[in-house]
Amino acid sequence: MSHVITVGGRRIHATKVVCVARNYADHAKEMNTPVPTEPIFFLKPTTALLPGGGSILLPPESHRVEVETELAVILEQGGKDIPPEHAMGLVAGYAVFFDITARDLQSQARQEGAPWTASKGFDTFAPISTGVAASRVHDPHTLPIRLRVNGVLRQDSNTSQMVFRVPQLLAAASRIMSLERGDILATGTPSGVWPIVGGDVLEAEIPGVGSLKCTAVARNR
Ligand code: MG
């Protein structure tokens, strides 16, 4: 279990994983949920990280685990109440991220008004690719984002479709919690989230940022 991620050839210790729910309108639609008017954040534990990809362990507690492909932002420097116009200067780099979700547990939590901790927080539920330095990415809001499962294209969108962009997300998150060096912001998924079973091979790419490959492994109780 590693909390160390590589960004632009440098190793950075990951401090927390801040995720955004429903940040692409087409994904909100496929979930039958409204597009938010303010960013909705949740956290994943750093113990869920799987740097460089590898085996996603499917927990026996869930009968429907889904993959969401996302652009991750890794912070060089943190802050509190960060103005949006200063936010991009704090970014170390970008990576490809899977927000692995036990959808059945999440649906149950939604119905009960319970937190998403279980549905989002299992070990290996946060694979992240090797990151590219921010200086190598001209604009993080113009990037194709794709997922193939067993070679079949399942997600095919562009980060231009984000509801809230990176500066707004960092500003909004930092009004709630202090952001720190090594924080990872997962910026939400486009539509096409896909259920995975043991043996499935997941391959995602964000051209100019990187690629991420994982295999799903069924885990017995
Ligand atoms: Mg997500």
PDB file of C-alpha atoms and ligand atoms in Angstrom:
ATOM      1  CA  MET A   1       0.000   0.000   0.000  1.00  0.00           C
ATOM      2  CA  SER A   2       1.795   3.116  -1.195  1.00  0.00           C
ATOM      3  CA  HIS A   3       0.950   6.758  -0.659  1.00  0.00           C
ATOM      4  CA  VAL A   4       3.778   7.919  -2.896  1.00  0.00           C
ATOM      5  CA  ILE A   5       2.862   9.137  -6.359  1.00  0.00           C
ATOM      6  CA  THR A   6       5.203  10.198  -9.150  1.00  0.00           C
ATOM      7  CA  VAL A   7       4.589  13.528 -10.875  1.00  0.00           C
ATOM      8  CA  GLY A   8       6.892  14.813 -13.599  1.00  0.00           C
ATOM      9  CA  GLY A   9       9.602  12.415 -12.424  1.00  0.00           C
ATOM     10  CA  ARG A  10       9.366  13.570  -8.796  1.00  0.00           C
ATOM     11  CA  ARG A  11       7.966  11.535  -5.931  1.00  0.00           C
ATOM     12  CA  ILE A  12       5.258  13.227  -3.862  1.00  0.00           C
ATOM     13  CA  HIS A  13       3.679  11.857  -0.707  1.00  0.00           C
ATOM     14  CA  ALA A  14      -0.107  11.904  -1.143  1.00  0.00           C
ATOM     15  CA  THR A  15      -1.854  13.604   1.766  1.00  0.00           C
ATOM     16  CA  LYS A  16      -5.570  13.345   0.946  1.00  0.00           C
ATOM     17  CA  VAL A  17      -7.842  12.521  -1.959  1.00  0.00           C
ATOM     18  CA  VAL A  18     -10.603  15.053  -2.590  1.00  0.00           C
ATOM     19  CA  CYS A  19     -13.215  13.897  -5.097  1.00  0.00           C
ATOM     20  CA  VAL A  20     -15.998  15.746  -6.868  1.00  0.00           C
ATOM     21  CA  ALA A  21     -19.416  14.229  -7.499  1.00  0.00           C
ATOM     22  CA  ARG A  22     -21.382  14.834 -10.709  1.00  0.00           C
ATOM     23  CA  ASN A  23     -18.995  17.267 -12.378  1.00  0.00           C
ATOM     24  CA  TYR A  24     -20.009  16.284 -15.920  1.00  0.00           C
ATOM     25  CA  ALA A  25     -23.625  16.970 -16.884  1.00  0.00           C
ATOM     26  CA  ASP A  26     -23.988  13.774 -18.935  1.00  0.00           C
ATOM     27  CA  HIS A  27     -22.881  11.663 -15.947  1.00  0.00           C
ATOM     28  CA  ALA A  28     -25.356  13.418 -13.628  1.00  0.00           C
ATOM     29  CA  LYS A  29     -28.028  12.521 -16.198  1.00  0.00           C
ATOM     30  CA  GLU A  30     -27.075   8.836 -16.366  1.00  0.00           C
ATOM     31  CA  MET A  31     -27.227   8.721 -12.531  1.00  0.00           C
ATOM     32  CA  ASN A  32     -30.706  10.344 -12.645  1.00  0.00           C
ATOM     33  CA  THR A  33     -29.430  13.127 -10.412  1.00  0.00           C
ATOM     34  CA  PRO A  34     -29.496  16.899 -10.990  1.00  0.00           C
ATOM     35  CA  VAL A  35     -26.423  18.855 -12.115  1.00  0.00           C
ATOM     36  CA  PRO A  36     -25.153  20.555  -8.946  1.00  0.00           C
ATOM     37  CA  THR A  37     -25.112  24.345  -8.619  1.00  0.00           C
ATOM     38  CA  GLU A  38     -22.126  24.153  -6.237  1.00  0.00           C
ATOM     39  CA  PRO A  39     -19.356  21.505  -6.272  1.00  0.00           C
ATOM     40  CA  ILE A  40     -20.109  18.424  -4.160  1.00  0.00           C
ATOM     41  CA  PHE A  41     -17.004  17.001  -2.490  1.00  0.00           C
ATOM     42  CA  PHE A  42     -16.261  13.719  -0.780  1.00  0.00           C
ATOM     43  CA  LEU A  43     -13.021  12.152   0.435  1.00  0.00           C
ATOM     44  CA  LYS A  44     -11.272   8.875  -0.230  1.00  0.00           C
ATOM     45  CA  PRO A  45      -8.705   7.537   2.225  1.00  0.00           C
ATOM     46  CA  THR A  46      -5.103   7.545   0.977  1.00  0.00           C
ATOM     47  CA  THR A  47      -5.069   3.817   1.774  1.00  0.00           C
ATOM     48  CA  ALA A  48      -7.291   3.402  -1.324  1.00  0.00           C
ATOM     49  CA  LEU A  49      -4.514   4.675  -3.600  1.00  0.00           C
ATOM     50  CA  LEU A  50      -3.007   2.320  -6.154  1.00  0.00           C
ATOM     51  CA  PRO A  51      -0.159   4.333  -7.721  1.00  0.00           C
ATOM     52  CA  GLY A  52       0.780   3.190 -11.213  1.00  0.00           C
ATOM     53  CA  GLY A  53      -2.269   0.904 -11.473  1.00  0.00           C
ATOM     54  CA  GLY A  54      -2.381  -2.829 -10.803  1.00  0.00           C
ATOM     55  CA  SER A  55      -5.020  -5.044  -9.221  1.00  0.00           C
ATOM     56  CA  ILE A  56      -8.335  -3.572  -8.122  1.00  0.00           C
ATOM     57  CA  LEU A  57      -9.669  -5.854  -5.397  1.00  0.00           C
ATOM     58  CA  LEU A  58     -13.438  -6.287  -5.697  1.00  0.00           C
ATOM     59  CA  PRO A  59     -14.862  -6.502  -2.170  1.00  0.00           C
ATOM     60  CA  PRO A  60     -17.320  -9.315  -1.408  1.00  0.00           C
ATOM     61  CA  GLU A  61     -19.556  -6.729   0.303  1.00  0.00           C
ATOM     62  CA  SER A  62     -20.538  -5.358  -3.127  1.00  0.00           C
ATOM     63  CA  HIS A  63     -22.263  -6.961  -6.093  1.00  0.00           C
ATOM     64  CA  ARG A  64     -21.798  -4.000  -8.413  1.00  0.00           C
ATOM     65  CA  VAL A  65     -18.479  -2.196  -8.620  1.00  0.00           C
ATOM     66  CA  GLU A  66     -18.114   0.473 -11.309  1.00  0.00           C
ATOM     67  CA  VAL A  67     -15.169   2.348 -12.773  1.00  0.00           C
ATOM     68  CA  GLU A  68     -15.186   6.112 -13.310  1.00  0.00           C
ATOM     69  CA  THR A  69     -12.293   7.686 -15.272  1.00  0.00           C
ATOM     70  CA  GLU A  70     -11.192  11.097 -14.065  1.00  0.00           C
ATOM     71  CA  LEU A  71      -8.494  13.747 -14.461  1.00  0.00           C
ATOM     72  CA  ALA A  72      -6.581  14.101 -11.181  1.00  0.00           C
ATOM     73  CA  VAL A  73      -4.862  17.296 -10.103  1.00  0.00           C
ATOM     74  CA  ILE A  74      -1.891  16.947  -7.746  1.00  0.00           C
ATOM     75  CA  LEU A  75      -0.977  19.926  -5.597  1.00  0.00           C
ATOM     76  CA  GLU A  76       2.534  21.303  -5.228  1.00  0.00           C
ATOM     77  CA  GLN A  77       1.406  23.712  -2.570  1.00  0.00           C
ATOM     78  CA  GLY A  78      -1.725  24.093  -0.474  1.00  0.00           C
ATOM     79  CA  GLY A  79      -3.658  26.896   1.063  1.00  0.00           C
ATOM     80  CA  LYS A  80      -6.922  27.981   2.661  1.00  0.00           C
ATOM     81  CA  ASP A  81      -9.552  30.104   0.918  1.00  0.00           C
ATOM     82  CA  ILE A  82      -7.528  29.997  -2.289  1.00  0.00           C
ATOM     83  CA  PRO A  83      -8.692  32.607  -4.826  1.00  0.00           C
ATOM     84  CA  PRO A  84      -9.521  30.905  -8.154  1.00  0.00           C
ATOM     85  CA  GLU A  85      -7.031  33.168  -9.944  1.00  0.00           C
ATOM     86  CA  HIS A  86      -4.180  31.793  -7.785  1.00  0.00           C
ATOM     87  CA  ALA A  87      -5.218  28.131  -7.879  1.00  0.00           C
ATOM     88  CA  MET A  88      -3.423  27.015 -11.029  1.00  0.00           C
ATOM     89  CA  GLY A  89      -0.099  28.226  -9.646  1.00  0.00           C
ATOM     90  CA  LEU A  90      -0.369  25.623  -6.870  1.00  0.00           C
ATOM     91  CA  VAL A  91      -0.643  22.609  -9.185  1.00  0.00           C
ATOM     92  CA  ALA A  92       2.312  20.176  -9.407  1.00  0.00           C
ATOM     93  CA  GLY A  93       0.810  18.136 -12.199  1.00  0.00           C
ATOM     94  CA  TYR A  94      -1.947  15.944 -13.558  1.00  0.00           C
ATOM     95  CA  ALA A  95      -2.656  12.218 -13.706  1.00  0.00           C
ATOM     96  CA  VAL A  96      -5.270   9.707 -14.820  1.00  0.00           C
ATOM     97  CA  PHE A  97      -7.426   8.482 -11.937  1.00  0.00           C
ATOM     98  CA  PHE A  98     -10.056   5.780 -11.426  1.00  0.00           C
ATOM     99  CA  ASP A  99     -12.775   6.596  -8.896  1.00  0.00           C
ATOM    100  CA  ILE A 100     -13.783   3.008  -8.211  1.00  0.00           C
ATOM    101  CA  THR A 101     -17.264   2.879  -6.720  1.00  0.00           C
ATOM    102  CA  ALA A 102     -19.322   0.118  -5.107  1.00  0.00           C
ATOM    103  CA  ARG A 103     -22.488   1.392  -6.756  1.00  0.00           C
ATOM    104  CA  ASP A 104     -24.895  -0.834  -4.842  1.00  0.00           C
ATOM    105  CA  LEU A 105     -23.485   0.343  -1.508  1.00  0.00           C
ATOM    106  CA  GLN A 106     -23.633   3.944  -2.717  1.00  0.00           C
ATOM    107  CA  SER A 107     -27.283   3.594  -3.786  1.00  0.00           C
ATOM    108  CA  GLN A 108     -28.125   2.095  -0.414  1.00  0.00           C
ATOM    109  CA  ALA A 109     -26.294   4.940   1.362  1.00  0.00           C
ATOM    110  CA  ARG A 110     -28.171   7.498  -0.756  1.00  0.00           C
ATOM    111  CA  GLN A 111     -31.506   5.981   0.240  1.00  0.00           C
ATOM    112  CA  GLU A 112     -30.555   5.932   3.901  1.00  0.00           C
ATOM    113  CA  GLY A 113     -28.956   9.391   3.908  1.00  0.00           C
ATOM    114  CA  ALA A 114     -25.716   7.704   4.978  1.00  0.00           C
ATOM    115  CA  PRO A 115     -22.166   8.720   3.953  1.00  0.00           C
ATOM    116  CA  TRP A 116     -20.394   7.296   0.893  1.00  0.00           C
ATOM    117  CA  THR A 117     -17.330   6.196   2.873  1.00  0.00           C
ATOM    118  CA  ALA A 118     -17.850   2.476   2.328  1.00  0.00           C
ATOM    119  CA  SER A 119     -18.837   2.692  -1.340  1.00  0.00           C
ATOM    120  CA  LYS A 120     -15.805   4.812  -2.235  1.00  0.00           C
ATOM    121  CA  GLY A 121     -13.201   3.865   0.324  1.00  0.00           C
ATOM    122  CA  PHE A 122     -12.081   0.255  -0.073  1.00  0.00           C
ATOM    123  CA  ASP A 123      -8.367  -0.442  -0.513  1.00  0.00           C
ATOM    124  CA  THR A 124      -7.348  -0.177  -4.224  1.00  0.00           C
ATOM    125  CA  PHE A 125     -10.412   1.977  -5.049  1.00  0.00           C
ATOM    126  CA  ALA A 126      -8.201   4.926  -6.095  1.00  0.00           C
ATOM    127  CA  PRO A 127      -5.756   3.865  -8.829  1.00  0.00           C
ATOM    128  CA  ILE A 128      -3.688   6.770 -10.155  1.00  0.00           C
ATOM    129  CA  SER A 129      -1.240   6.908 -13.040  1.00  0.00           C
ATOM    130  CA  THR A 130       2.204   8.421 -13.065  1.00  0.00           C
ATOM    131  CA  GLY A 131       1.590  12.141 -13.360  1.00  0.00           C
ATOM    132  CA  VAL A 132       2.877  14.739 -15.789  1.00  0.00           C
ATOM    133  CA  ALA A 133       4.222  18.110 -14.632  1.00  0.00           C
ATOM    134  CA  ALA A 134       1.772  21.001 -14.822  1.00  0.00           C
ATOM    135  CA  SER A 135       4.197  22.871 -17.081  1.00  0.00           C
ATOM    136  CA  ARG A 136       3.649  20.168 -19.734  1.00  0.00           C
ATOM    137  CA  VAL A 137      -0.133  20.682 -19.846  1.00  0.00           C
ATOM    138  CA  HIS A 138      -1.184  23.841 -21.639  1.00  0.00           C
ATOM    139  CA  ASP A 139      -4.818  23.659 -20.531  1.00  0.00           C
ATOM    140  CA  PRO A 140      -6.334  20.846 -18.411  1.00  0.00           C
ATOM    141  CA  HIS A 141      -9.800  21.729 -19.748  1.00  0.00           C
ATOM    142  CA  THR A 142      -9.251  20.644 -23.362  1.00  0.00           C
ATOM    143  CA  LEU A 143      -8.185  17.019 -22.909  1.00  0.00           C
ATOM    144  CA  PRO A 144      -9.800  13.904 -24.385  1.00  0.00           C
ATOM    145  CA  ILE A 145     -10.542  11.325 -21.678  1.00  0.00           C
ATOM    146  CA  ARG A 146     -11.193   7.670 -22.577  1.00  0.00           C
ATOM    147  CA  LEU A 147     -11.748   4.308 -20.940  1.00  0.00           C
ATOM    148  CA  ARG A 148     -11.594   0.881 -22.530  1.00  0.00           C
ATOM    149  CA  VAL A 149     -12.760  -2.209 -20.677  1.00  0.00           C
ATOM    150  CA  ASN A 150     -11.436  -5.432 -22.248  1.00  0.00           C
ATOM    151  CA  GLY A 151     -10.561  -3.371 -25.314  1.00  0.00           C
ATOM    152  CA  VAL A 152     -14.064  -1.917 -25.797  1.00  0.00           C
ATOM    153  CA  LEU A 153     -14.464   1.868 -25.598  1.00  0.00           C
ATOM    154  CA  ARG A 154     -16.807   2.718 -22.701  1.00  0.00           C
ATOM    155  CA  GLN A 155     -16.007   6.328 -21.803  1.00  0.00           C
ATOM    156  CA  ASP A 156     -15.095   8.867 -24.478  1.00  0.00           C
ATOM    157  CA  SER A 157     -15.366  12.524 -23.552  1.00  0.00           C
ATOM    158  CA  ASN A 158     -13.343  15.677 -23.044  1.00  0.00           C
ATOM    159  CA  THR A 159     -12.437  17.626 -19.910  1.00  0.00           C
ATOM    160  CA  SER A 160     -14.047  20.654 -21.574  1.00  0.00           C
ATOM    161  CA  GLN A 161     -17.337  19.109 -20.424  1.00  0.00           C
ATOM    162  CA  MET A 162     -16.614  19.686 -16.716  1.00  0.00           C
ATOM    163  CA  VAL A 163     -19.309  21.669 -14.897  1.00  0.00           C
ATOM    164  CA  PHE A 164     -16.795  23.260 -12.488  1.00  0.00           C
ATOM    165  CA  ARG A 165     -13.222  23.731 -13.711  1.00  0.00           C
ATOM    166  CA  VAL A 166     -10.026  23.169 -11.768  1.00  0.00           C
ATOM    167  CA  PRO A 167      -9.618  26.730 -10.360  1.00  0.00           C
ATOM    168  CA  GLN A 168     -13.219  26.804  -9.145  1.00  0.00           C
ATOM    169  CA  LEU A 169     -12.895  23.328  -7.618  1.00  0.00           C
ATOM    170  CA  LEU A 170      -9.684  24.146  -5.739  1.00  0.00           C
ATOM    171  CA  ALA A 171     -11.135  27.449  -4.524  1.00  0.00           C
ATOM    172  CA  ALA A 172     -14.354  25.799  -3.336  1.00  0.00           C
ATOM    173  CA  ALA A 173     -12.614  22.841  -1.654  1.00  0.00           C
ATOM    174  CA  SER A 174     -10.189  25.175   0.140  1.00  0.00           C
ATOM    175  CA  ARG A 175     -13.080  27.085   1.670  1.00  0.00           C
ATOM    176  CA  ILE A 176     -13.998  23.858   3.484  1.00  0.00           C
ATOM    177  CA  MET A 177     -10.628  22.292   4.261  1.00  0.00           C
ATOM    178  CA  SER A 178      -7.052  23.469   4.104  1.00  0.00           C
ATOM    179  CA  LEU A 179      -5.373  22.021   1.064  1.00  0.00           C
ATOM    180  CA  GLU A 180      -1.820  20.730   1.361  1.00  0.00           C
ATOM    181  CA  ARG A 181       1.115  19.750  -0.799  1.00  0.00           C
ATOM    182  CA  GLY A 182       0.425  16.229  -2.051  1.00  0.00           C
ATOM    183  CA  ASP A 183      -3.346  16.565  -2.074  1.00  0.00           C
ATOM    184  CA  ILE A 184      -5.059  14.913  -5.023  1.00  0.00           C
ATOM    185  CA  LEU A 185      -8.210  16.413  -6.517  1.00  0.00           C
ATOM    186  CA  ALA A 186     -10.227  13.998  -8.679  1.00  0.00           C
ATOM    187  CA  THR A 187     -12.313  16.188 -10.954  1.00  0.00           C
ATOM    188  CA  GLY A 188     -15.275  13.901 -11.681  1.00  0.00           C
ATOM    189  CA  THR A 189     -16.217  11.480 -14.430  1.00  0.00           C
ATOM    190  CA  PRO A 190     -18.004  11.796 -17.756  1.00  0.00           C
ATOM    191  CA  SER A 191     -20.797   9.393 -18.693  1.00  0.00           C
ATOM    192  CA  GLY A 192     -20.243   5.739 -19.514  1.00  0.00           C
ATOM    193  CA  VAL A 193     -19.277   4.516 -16.046  1.00  0.00           C
ATOM    194  CA  TRP A 194     -18.994   0.768 -16.367  1.00  0.00           C
ATOM    195  CA  PRO A 195     -19.541  -2.233 -14.045  1.00  0.00           C
ATOM    196  CA  ILE A 196     -16.458  -4.425 -13.623  1.00  0.00           C
ATOM    197  CA  VAL A 197     -16.035  -8.069 -12.686  1.00  0.00           C
ATOM    198  CA  GLY A 198     -13.024 -10.227 -11.880  1.00  0.00           C
ATOM    199  CA  GLY A 199     -10.657 -10.543 -14.831  1.00  0.00           C
ATOM    200  CA  ASP A 200     -11.698  -7.306 -16.526  1.00  0.00           C
ATOM    201  CA  VAL A 201      -8.856  -5.188 -17.893  1.00  0.00           C
ATOM    202  CA  LEU A 202      -9.347  -1.417 -17.563  1.00  0.00           C
ATOM    203  CA  GLU A 203      -7.283   0.929 -19.706  1.00  0.00           C
ATOM    204  CA  ALA A 204      -7.714   4.696 -19.570  1.00  0.00           C
ATOM    205  CA  GLU A 205      -5.901   7.488 -21.313  1.00  0.00           C
ATOM    206  CA  ILE A 206      -5.809  11.242 -21.229  1.00  0.00           C
ATOM    207  CA  PRO A 207      -3.528  12.201 -24.131  1.00  0.00           C
ATOM    208  CA  GLY A 208      -0.828  14.570 -22.921  1.00  0.00           C
ATOM    209  CA  VAL A 209      -1.281  13.431 -19.318  1.00  0.00           C
ATOM    210  CA  GLY A 210      -0.858   9.659 -19.218  1.00  0.00           C
ATOM    211  CA  SER A 211      -2.469   6.267 -19.186  1.00  0.00           C
ATOM    212  CA  LEU A 212      -3.650   3.931 -16.465  1.00  0.00           C
ATOM    213  CA  LYS A 213      -4.117   0.155 -16.628  1.00  0.00           C
ATOM    214  CA  CYS A 214      -5.716  -2.031 -13.979  1.00  0.00           C
ATOM    215  CA  THR A 215      -7.119  -5.536 -13.690  1.00  0.00           C
ATOM    216  CA  ALA A 216     -10.159  -6.317 -11.529  1.00  0.00           C
ATOM    217  CA  VAL A 217      -9.679  -9.202  -9.119  1.00  0.00           C
ATOM    218  CA  ALA A 218     -12.538 -10.850  -7.256  1.00  0.00           C
ATOM    219  CA  ARG A 219     -11.806 -11.173  -3.545  1.00  0.00           C
ATOM    220  CA  ASN A 220     -13.459 -13.838  -1.457  1.00  0.00           C
ATOM    221  CA  ARG A 221     -14.927 -13.096   1.931  1.00  0.00           C
TER     222      ARG A 221
HETATM  223 MG    MG B   1     -16.235  10.048  -9.461  1.00  0.00          MG
END
